[in-house]
Short mmCIF file of C-alpha atoms in Angstrom, two decimals:
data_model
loop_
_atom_site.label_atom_id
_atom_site.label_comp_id
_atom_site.label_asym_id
_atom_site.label_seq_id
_atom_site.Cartn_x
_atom_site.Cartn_y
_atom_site.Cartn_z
CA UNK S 1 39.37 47.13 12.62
CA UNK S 2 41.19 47.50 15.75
CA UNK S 3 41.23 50.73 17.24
CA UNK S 4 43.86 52.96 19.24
CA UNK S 5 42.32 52.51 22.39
CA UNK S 6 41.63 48.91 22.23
CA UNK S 7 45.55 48.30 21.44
CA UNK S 8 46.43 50.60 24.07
CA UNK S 9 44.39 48.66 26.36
CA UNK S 10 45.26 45.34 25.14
CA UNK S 11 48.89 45.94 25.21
CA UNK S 12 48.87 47.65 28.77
CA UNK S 13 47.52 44.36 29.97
CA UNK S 14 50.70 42.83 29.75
CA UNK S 15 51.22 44.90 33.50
CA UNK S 16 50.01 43.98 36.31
CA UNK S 17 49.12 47.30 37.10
CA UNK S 18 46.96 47.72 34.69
CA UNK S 19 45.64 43.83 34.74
CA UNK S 20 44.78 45.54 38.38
CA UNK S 21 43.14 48.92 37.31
CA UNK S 22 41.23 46.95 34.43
CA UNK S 23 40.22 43.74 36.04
CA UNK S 24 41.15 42.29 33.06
CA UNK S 25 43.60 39.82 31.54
CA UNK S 26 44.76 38.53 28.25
CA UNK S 27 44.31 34.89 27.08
CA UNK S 28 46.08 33.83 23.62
CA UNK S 29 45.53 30.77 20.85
CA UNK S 30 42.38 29.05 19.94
CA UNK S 31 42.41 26.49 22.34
CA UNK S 32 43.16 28.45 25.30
CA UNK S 33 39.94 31.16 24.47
CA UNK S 34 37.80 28.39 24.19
CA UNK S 35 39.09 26.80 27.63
CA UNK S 36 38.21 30.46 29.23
CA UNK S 37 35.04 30.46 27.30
CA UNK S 38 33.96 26.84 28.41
CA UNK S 39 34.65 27.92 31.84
CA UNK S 40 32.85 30.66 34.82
CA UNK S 41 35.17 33.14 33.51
CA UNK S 42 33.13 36.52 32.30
CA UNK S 43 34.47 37.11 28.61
CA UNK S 44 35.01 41.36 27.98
CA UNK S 45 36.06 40.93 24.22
CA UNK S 46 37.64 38.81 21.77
CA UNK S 47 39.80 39.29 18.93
CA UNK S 48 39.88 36.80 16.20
CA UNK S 49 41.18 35.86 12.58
CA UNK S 50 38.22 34.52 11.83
CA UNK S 51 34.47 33.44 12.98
CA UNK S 52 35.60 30.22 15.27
CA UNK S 53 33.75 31.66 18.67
CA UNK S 54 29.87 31.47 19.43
CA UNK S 55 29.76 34.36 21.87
CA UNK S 56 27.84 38.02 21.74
CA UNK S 57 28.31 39.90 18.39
CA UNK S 58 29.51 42.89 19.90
CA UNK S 59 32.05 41.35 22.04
CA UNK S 60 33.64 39.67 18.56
CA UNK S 61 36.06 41.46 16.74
CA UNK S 62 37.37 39.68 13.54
CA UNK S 63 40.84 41.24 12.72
CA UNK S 64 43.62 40.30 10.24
CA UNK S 65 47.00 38.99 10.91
CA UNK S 66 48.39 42.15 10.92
CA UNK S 67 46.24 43.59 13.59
CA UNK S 68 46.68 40.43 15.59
CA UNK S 69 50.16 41.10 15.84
CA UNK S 70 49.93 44.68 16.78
CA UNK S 71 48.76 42.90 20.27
CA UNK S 72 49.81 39.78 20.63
CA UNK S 73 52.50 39.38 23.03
CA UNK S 74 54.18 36.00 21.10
CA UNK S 75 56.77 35.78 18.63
CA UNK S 76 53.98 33.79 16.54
CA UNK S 77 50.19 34.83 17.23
CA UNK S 78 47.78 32.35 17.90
CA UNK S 79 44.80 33.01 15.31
CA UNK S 80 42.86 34.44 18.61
CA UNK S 81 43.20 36.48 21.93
CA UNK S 82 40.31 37.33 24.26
CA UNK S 83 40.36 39.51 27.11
CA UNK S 84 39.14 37.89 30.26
CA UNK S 85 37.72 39.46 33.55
CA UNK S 86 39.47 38.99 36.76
CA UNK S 87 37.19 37.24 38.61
CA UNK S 88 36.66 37.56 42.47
CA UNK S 89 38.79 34.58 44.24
CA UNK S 90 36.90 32.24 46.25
CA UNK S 91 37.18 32.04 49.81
CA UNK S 92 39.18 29.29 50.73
CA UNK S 93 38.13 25.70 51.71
CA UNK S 94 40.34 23.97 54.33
CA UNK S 95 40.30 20.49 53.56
CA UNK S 96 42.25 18.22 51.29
CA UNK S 97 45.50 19.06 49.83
CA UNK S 98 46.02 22.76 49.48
CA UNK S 99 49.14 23.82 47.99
CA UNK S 100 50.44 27.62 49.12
CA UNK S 101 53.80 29.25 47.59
CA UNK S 102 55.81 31.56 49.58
CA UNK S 103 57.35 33.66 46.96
CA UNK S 104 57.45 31.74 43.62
CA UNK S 105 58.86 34.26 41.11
CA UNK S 106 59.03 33.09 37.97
CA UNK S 107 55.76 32.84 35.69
CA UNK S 108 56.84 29.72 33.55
CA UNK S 109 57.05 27.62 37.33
CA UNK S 110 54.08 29.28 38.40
CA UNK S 111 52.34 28.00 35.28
CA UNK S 112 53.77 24.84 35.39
CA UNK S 113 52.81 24.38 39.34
CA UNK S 114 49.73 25.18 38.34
CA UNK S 115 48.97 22.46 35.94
CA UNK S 116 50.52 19.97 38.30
CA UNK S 117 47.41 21.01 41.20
CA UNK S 118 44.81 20.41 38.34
CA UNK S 119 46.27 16.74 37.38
CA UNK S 120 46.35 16.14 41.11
CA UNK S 121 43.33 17.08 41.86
CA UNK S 122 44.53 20.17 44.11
CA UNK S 123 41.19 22.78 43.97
CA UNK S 124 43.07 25.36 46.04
CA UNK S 125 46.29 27.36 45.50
CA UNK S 126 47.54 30.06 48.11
CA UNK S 127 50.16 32.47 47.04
CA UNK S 128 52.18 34.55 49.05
CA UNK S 129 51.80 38.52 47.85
CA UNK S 130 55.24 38.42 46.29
CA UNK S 131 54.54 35.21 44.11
CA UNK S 132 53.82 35.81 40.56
CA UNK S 133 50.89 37.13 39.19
CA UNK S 134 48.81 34.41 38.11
CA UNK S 135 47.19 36.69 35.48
CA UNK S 136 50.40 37.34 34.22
CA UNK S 137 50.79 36.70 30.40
CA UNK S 138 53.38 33.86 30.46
CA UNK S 139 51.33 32.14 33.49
CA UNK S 140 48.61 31.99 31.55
CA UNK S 141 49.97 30.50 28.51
CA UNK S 142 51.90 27.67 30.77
CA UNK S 143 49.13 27.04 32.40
CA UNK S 144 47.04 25.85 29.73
CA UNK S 145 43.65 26.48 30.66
CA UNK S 146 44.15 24.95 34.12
CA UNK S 147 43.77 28.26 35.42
CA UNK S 148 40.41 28.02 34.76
CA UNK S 149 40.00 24.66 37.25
CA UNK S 150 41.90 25.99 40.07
CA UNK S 151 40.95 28.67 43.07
CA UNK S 152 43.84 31.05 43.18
CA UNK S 153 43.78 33.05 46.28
CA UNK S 154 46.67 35.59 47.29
CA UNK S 155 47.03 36.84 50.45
CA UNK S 156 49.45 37.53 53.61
CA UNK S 157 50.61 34.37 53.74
CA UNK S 158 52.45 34.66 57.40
CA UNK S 159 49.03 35.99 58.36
CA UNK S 160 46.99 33.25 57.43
CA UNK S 161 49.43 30.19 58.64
CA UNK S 162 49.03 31.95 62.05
CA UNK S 163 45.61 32.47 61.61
CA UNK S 164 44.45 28.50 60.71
CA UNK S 165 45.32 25.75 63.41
CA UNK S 166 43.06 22.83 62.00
CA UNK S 167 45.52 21.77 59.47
CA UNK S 168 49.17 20.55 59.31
CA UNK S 169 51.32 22.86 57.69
CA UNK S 170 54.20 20.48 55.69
CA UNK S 171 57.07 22.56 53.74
CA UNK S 172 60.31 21.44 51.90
CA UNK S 173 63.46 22.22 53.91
CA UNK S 174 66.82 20.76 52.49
CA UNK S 175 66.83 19.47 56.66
CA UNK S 176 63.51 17.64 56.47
CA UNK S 177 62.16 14.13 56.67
CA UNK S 178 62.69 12.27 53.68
CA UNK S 179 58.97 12.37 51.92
CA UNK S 180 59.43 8.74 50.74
CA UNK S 181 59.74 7.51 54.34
CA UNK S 182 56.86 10.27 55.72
CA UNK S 183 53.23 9.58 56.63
CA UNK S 184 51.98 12.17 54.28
CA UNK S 185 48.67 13.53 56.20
CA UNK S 186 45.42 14.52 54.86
CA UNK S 187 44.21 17.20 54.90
CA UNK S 188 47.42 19.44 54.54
CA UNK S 189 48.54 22.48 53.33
CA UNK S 190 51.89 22.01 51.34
CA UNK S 191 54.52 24.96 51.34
CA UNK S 192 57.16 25.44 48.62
CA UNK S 193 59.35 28.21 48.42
CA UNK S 194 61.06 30.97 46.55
CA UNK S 195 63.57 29.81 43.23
CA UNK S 196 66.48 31.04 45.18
CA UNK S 197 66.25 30.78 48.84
CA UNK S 198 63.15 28.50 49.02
CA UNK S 199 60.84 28.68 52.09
CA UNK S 200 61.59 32.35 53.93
CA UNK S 201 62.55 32.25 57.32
CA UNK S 202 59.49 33.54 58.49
CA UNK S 203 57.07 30.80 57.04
CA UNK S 204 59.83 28.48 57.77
CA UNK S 205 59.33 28.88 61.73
CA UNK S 206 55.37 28.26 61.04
CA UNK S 207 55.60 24.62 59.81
CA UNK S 208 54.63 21.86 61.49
CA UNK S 209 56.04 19.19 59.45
CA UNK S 210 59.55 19.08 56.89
CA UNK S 211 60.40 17.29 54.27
CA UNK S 212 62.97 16.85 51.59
CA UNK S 213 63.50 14.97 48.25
CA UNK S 214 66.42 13.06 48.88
CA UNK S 215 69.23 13.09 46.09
CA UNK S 216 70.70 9.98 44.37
CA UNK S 217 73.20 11.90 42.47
CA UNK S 218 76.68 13.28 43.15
CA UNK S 219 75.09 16.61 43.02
CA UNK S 220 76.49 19.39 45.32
CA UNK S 221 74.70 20.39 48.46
CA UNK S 222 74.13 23.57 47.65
CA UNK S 223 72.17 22.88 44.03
CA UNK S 224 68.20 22.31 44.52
CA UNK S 225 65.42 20.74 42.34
CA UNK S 226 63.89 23.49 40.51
CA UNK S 227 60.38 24.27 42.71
CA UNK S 228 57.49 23.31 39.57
CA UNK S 229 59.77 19.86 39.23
CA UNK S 230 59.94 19.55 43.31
CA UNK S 231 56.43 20.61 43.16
CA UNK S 232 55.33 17.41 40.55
CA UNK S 233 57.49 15.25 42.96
CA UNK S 234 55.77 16.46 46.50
CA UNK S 235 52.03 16.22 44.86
CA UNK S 236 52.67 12.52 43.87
CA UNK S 237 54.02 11.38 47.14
CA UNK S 238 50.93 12.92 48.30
CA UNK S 239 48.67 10.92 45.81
CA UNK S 240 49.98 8.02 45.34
CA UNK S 241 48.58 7.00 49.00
CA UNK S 242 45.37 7.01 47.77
CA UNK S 243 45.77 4.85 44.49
CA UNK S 244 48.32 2.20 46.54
CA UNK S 245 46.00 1.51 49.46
CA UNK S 246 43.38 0.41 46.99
CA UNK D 1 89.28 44.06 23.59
CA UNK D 2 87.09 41.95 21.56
CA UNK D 3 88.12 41.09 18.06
CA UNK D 4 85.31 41.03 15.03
CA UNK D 5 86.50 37.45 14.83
CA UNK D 6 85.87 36.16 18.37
CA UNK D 7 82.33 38.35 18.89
CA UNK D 8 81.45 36.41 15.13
CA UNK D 9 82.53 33.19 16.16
CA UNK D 10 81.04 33.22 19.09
CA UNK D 11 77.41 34.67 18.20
CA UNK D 12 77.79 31.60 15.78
CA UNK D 13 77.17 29.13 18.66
CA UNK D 14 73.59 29.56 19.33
CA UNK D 15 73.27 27.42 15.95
CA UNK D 16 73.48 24.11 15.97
CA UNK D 17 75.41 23.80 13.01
CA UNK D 18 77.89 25.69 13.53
CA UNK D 19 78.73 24.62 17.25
CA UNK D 20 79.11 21.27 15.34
CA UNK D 21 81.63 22.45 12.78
CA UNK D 22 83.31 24.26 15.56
CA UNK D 23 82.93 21.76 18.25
CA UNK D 24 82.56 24.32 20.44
CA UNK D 25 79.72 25.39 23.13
CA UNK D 26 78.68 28.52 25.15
CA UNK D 27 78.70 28.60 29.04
CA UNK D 28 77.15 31.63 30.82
CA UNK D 29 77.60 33.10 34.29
CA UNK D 30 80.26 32.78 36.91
CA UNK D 31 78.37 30.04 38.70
CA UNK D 32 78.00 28.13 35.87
CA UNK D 33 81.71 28.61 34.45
CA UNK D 34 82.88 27.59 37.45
CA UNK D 35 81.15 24.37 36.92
CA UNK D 36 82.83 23.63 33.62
CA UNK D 37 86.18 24.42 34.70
CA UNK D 38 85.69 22.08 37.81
CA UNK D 39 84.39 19.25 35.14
CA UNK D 40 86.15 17.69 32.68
CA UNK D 41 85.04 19.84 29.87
CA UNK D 42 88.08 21.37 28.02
CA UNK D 43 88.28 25.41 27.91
CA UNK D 44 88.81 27.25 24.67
CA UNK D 45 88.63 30.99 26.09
CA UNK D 46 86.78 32.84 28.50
CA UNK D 47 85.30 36.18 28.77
CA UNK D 48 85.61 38.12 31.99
CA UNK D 49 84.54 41.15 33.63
CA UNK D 50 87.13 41.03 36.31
CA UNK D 51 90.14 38.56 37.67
CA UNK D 52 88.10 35.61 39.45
CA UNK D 53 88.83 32.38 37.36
CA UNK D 54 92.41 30.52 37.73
CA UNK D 55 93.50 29.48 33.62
CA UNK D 56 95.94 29.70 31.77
CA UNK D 57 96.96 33.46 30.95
CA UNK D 58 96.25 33.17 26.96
CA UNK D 59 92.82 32.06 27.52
CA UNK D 60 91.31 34.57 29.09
CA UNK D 61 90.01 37.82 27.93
CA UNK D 62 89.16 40.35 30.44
CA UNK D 63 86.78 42.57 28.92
CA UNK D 64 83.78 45.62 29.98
CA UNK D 65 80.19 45.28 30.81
CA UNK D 66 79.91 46.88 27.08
CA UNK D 67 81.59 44.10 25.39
CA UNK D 68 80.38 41.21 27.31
CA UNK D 69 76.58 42.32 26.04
CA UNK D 70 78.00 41.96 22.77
CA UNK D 71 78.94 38.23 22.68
CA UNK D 72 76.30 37.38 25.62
CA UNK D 73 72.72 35.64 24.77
CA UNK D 74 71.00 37.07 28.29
CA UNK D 75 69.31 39.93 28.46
CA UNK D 76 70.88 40.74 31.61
CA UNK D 77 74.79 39.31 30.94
CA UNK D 78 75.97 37.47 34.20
CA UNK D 79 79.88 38.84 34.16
CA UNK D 80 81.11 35.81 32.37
CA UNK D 81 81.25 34.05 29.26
CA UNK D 82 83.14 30.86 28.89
CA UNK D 83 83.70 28.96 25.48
CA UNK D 84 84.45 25.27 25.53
CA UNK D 85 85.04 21.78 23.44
CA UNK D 86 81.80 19.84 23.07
CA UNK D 87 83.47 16.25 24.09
CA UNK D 88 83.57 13.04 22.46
CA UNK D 89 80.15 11.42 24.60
CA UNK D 90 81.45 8.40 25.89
CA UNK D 91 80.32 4.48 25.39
CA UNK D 92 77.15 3.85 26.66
CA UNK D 93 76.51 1.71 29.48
CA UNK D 94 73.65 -0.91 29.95
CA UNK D 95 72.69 -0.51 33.85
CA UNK D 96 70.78 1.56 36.02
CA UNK D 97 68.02 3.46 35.07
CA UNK D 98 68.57 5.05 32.00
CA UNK D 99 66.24 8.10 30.78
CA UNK D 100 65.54 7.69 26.77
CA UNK D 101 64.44 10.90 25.33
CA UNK D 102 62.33 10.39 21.62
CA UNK D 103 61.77 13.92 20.42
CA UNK D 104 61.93 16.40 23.16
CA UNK D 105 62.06 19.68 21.09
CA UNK D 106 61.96 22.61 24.10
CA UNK D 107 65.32 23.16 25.39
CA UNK D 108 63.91 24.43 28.76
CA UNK D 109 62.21 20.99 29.14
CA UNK D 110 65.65 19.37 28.00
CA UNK D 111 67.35 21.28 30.77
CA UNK D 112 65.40 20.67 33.46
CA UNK D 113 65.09 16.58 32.50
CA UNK D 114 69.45 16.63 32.82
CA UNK D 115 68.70 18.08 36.08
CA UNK D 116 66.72 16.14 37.01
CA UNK D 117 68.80 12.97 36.01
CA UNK D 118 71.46 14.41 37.80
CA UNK D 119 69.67 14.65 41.16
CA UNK D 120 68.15 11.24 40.77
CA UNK D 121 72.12 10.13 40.01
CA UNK D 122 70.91 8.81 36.27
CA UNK D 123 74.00 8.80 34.58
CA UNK D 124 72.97 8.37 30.83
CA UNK D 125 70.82 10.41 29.01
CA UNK D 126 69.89 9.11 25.47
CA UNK D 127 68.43 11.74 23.03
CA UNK D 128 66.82 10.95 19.53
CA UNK D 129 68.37 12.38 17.00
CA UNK D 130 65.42 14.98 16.89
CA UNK D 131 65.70 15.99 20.43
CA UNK D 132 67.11 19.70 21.57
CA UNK D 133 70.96 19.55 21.35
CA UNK D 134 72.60 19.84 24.77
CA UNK D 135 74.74 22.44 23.94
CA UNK D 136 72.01 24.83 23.33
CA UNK D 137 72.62 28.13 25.31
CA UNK D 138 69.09 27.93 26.96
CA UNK D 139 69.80 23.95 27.71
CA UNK D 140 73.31 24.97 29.29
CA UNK D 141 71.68 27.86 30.84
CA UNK D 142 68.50 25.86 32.19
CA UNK D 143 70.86 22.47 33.50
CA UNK D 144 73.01 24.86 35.77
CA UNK D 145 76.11 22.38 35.33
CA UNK D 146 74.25 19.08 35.45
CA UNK D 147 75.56 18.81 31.48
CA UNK D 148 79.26 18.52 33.56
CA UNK D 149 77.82 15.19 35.67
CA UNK D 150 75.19 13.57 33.54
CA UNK D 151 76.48 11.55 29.90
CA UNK D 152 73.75 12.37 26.94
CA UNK D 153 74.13 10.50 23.80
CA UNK D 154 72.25 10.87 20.33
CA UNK D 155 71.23 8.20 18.44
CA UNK D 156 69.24 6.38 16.23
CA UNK D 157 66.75 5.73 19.05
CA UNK D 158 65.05 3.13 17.24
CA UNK D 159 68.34 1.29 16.35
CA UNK D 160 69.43 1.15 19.85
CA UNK D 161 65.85 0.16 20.91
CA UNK D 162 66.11 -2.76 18.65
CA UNK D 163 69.82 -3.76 19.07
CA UNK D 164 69.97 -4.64 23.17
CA UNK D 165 67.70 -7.02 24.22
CA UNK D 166 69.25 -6.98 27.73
CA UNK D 167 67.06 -4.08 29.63
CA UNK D 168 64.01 -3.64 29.57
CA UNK D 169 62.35 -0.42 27.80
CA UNK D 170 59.65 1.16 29.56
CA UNK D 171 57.35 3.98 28.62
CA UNK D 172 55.49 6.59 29.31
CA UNK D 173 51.78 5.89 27.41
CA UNK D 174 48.16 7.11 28.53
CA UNK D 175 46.77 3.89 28.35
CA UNK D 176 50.02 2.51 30.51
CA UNK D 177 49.61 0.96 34.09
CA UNK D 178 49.39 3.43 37.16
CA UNK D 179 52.84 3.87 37.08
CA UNK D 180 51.77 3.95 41.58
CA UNK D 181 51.32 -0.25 41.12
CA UNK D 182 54.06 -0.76 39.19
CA UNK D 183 56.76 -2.61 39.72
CA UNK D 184 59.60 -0.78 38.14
CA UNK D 185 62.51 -2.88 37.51
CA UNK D 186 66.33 -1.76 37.69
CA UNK D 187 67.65 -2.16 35.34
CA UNK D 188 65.65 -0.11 33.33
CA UNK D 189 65.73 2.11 30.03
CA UNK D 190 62.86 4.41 30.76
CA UNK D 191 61.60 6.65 27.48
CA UNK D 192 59.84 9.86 27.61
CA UNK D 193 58.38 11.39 24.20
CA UNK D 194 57.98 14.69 22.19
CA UNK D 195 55.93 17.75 23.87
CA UNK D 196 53.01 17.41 21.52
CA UNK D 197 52.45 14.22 20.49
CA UNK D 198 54.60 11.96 23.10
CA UNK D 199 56.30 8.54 22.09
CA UNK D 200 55.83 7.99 18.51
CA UNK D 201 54.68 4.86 17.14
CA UNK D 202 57.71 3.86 15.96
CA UNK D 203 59.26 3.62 19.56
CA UNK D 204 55.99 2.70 21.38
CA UNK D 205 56.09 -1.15 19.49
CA UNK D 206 59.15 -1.11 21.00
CA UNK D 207 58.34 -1.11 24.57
CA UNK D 208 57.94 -3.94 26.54
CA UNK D 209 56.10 -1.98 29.80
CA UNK D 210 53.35 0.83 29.71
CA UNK D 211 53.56 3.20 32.58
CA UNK D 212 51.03 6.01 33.15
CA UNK D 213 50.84 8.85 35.94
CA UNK D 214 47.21 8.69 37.05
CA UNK D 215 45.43 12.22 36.92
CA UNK D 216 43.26 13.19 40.02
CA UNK D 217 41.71 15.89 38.57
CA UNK D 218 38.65 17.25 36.70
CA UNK D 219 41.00 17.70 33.66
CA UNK D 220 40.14 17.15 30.16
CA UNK D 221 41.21 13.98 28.62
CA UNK D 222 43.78 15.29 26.03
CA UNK D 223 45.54 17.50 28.10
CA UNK D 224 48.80 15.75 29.91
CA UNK D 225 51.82 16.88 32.33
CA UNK D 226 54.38 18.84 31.16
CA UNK D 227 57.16 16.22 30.04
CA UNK D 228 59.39 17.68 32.23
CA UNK D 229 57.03 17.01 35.28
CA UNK D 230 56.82 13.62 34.29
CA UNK D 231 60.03 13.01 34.15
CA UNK D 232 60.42 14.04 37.57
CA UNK D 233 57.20 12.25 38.94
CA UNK D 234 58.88 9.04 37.01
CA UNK D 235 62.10 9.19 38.32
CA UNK D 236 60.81 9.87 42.09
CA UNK D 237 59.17 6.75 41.56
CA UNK D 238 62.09 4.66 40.60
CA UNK D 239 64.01 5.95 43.37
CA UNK D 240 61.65 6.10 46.18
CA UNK D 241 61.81 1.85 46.00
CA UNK D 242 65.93 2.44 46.83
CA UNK D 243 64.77 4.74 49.82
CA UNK D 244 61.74 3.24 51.34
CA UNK D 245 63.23 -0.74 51.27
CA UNK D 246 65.81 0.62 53.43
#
């Protein structure tokens, strides 16, 4: 049986604010629980259709459809949905390719860029204050359990480009180099911006490197690859190097 | 004003089936009206909050905020509503690169692939016949007037597969060659498979090339990129040959 409090608390999840008060986050469908459970991330309780999960008794909760519903935040539940811990973000590493997005807005590209750094390999992710929450319901779910593989860290980003001088700060400005004719360095930290208005003024005057995807089409100049697809294009420019020069 | 009949027939175009008895789609948003009326798309009426489109008088219906969320699919309506004639999709022709699509069900993921054939100037688009219609409002919506520069054809994938003999069909296959030491011909028909399960059998004995996008990561075996990542890591790598021989 689920009780009043534990839907309240469950469904108040779905805001950051409370994701922030709680320390806590929602993760839905089999596969994804048992991603989070497989992984360093502290399970606080679980919700389930049936007995699928080998974890502590008294963090299992076996519930009907019905009830699974009640919190569920998709059209069509997932048989399961465990509440997570926010863990602590690790400090960051500087060295290979880091990826950091200034502003990054919407949780399906968030998702989706995040994904792309665990097939390439990427261990850290910086994000600007104002990107999305990466706890976020919908990141979660587009993510796919690659949330669990990468180091998210959010922080002032202006702050920290000032702050690090070791390594070469590339971003994607419509005015750049083209990135099939660049010598891609390593390590970098790679910049994409905002859905919108891309890389903000601010961060824009802190690169040290530009570069665009040039266009084949008969596009107009004012249209722009959407950032998770730029993202996928940027990441294998960046590792393909390594497989070619084999 | 709004009649019943317009608000009906027009809620009646988020189905497939009856967009195809009406031959009639749903554009959304000034920006993306514009498009259409730019293109060579034919208008059948337009819905407008105020005096900013130049058409013919009888076609356009100047209407309130209040009746525009009536006939509008967005949650937040974007001031216009356009309806117009799905056209006759013209002959296909063998040359270039052309992206082959065998079961791509989201239309998100069916947007942002005509986007991205678009930017990489790909001017046909094949669909299976169980692939997201175009004219979807969230493929319109998520192509932001590619649909107006890109032709997209269904078919009897495996029919066409079989009947031309002239180009040949790559695909996208986890056991492929690193798509990085390829040498990607032009021309080329290049197929991309269903969410879940990618090609199916059926149109994977029908390839004559294997391509596969290495993963750097510590990923688990099943998981994969989003096809709509893929397409855009695939396509970058067709056209970065054109760009880097220079």
């Amino acid at each position: 049986m689920l009780s009043k409090s534990q839907i309240k608390l469950i469904k108040s999840l779905s805001q950051k604010k409370f994701r922030n008060t709680h320390g806590l986050f929602v993760v839905e469908g089999i596969k994804g629980v048992r991603e989070f459970l497989n992984s360093d991330f502290e399970l606080f309780s679980i919700y389930s259709t049936g007995e699928r999960f080998k974890v502590q008794k008294d963090l299992l909760n076996l519930i009907d459809e019905r009830e699974l519903k009640k919190i569920s935040s998709l059209k069509t539940p997932q048989k399961a949905l465990a509440v997570f811990k926010i863990p602590e973000s690790k400090e960051i590493e500087l060295g290979g390719i880091i990826v950091a997005l200034d502003g990054v807005r919407d949780p399906g590209n968030l998702g989706t860029i995040i994904r792309l750094c665990d097939w390439f390999g990427i261990e850290t992710l910086i994000c600007s204050k104002d990107t999305a929450d990466c706890y976020n319901p919908k990141v979660v779910q587009a993510s796919m359990g690659s949330l669990t593989r990468v180091n998210i860290k959010y922080l002032d980003l202006k702050e920290f480009l000032v702050g690090q001088t070791e390594i070469p700060v590339l971003g994607t400005r419509l005015e750049g180099e083209n990135v099939y004719n660049s010598i891609l360095p390593n390590p970098a930290i790679v910049v994409l911006g905002n859905e919108a208005n891309g890389i903000s003024e601010e961060i824009g005057s802190l690169l040290d490197g530009k570069i665009t995807i040039p266009q084949f089409g008969k596009v107009q100049e004012t249209e722009s690859l959407n950032v998770a697809t730029a993202t996928a294009i940027i990441l294998s420019e960046f590792r393909r190097n390594s497989t070619t020069e084999k």
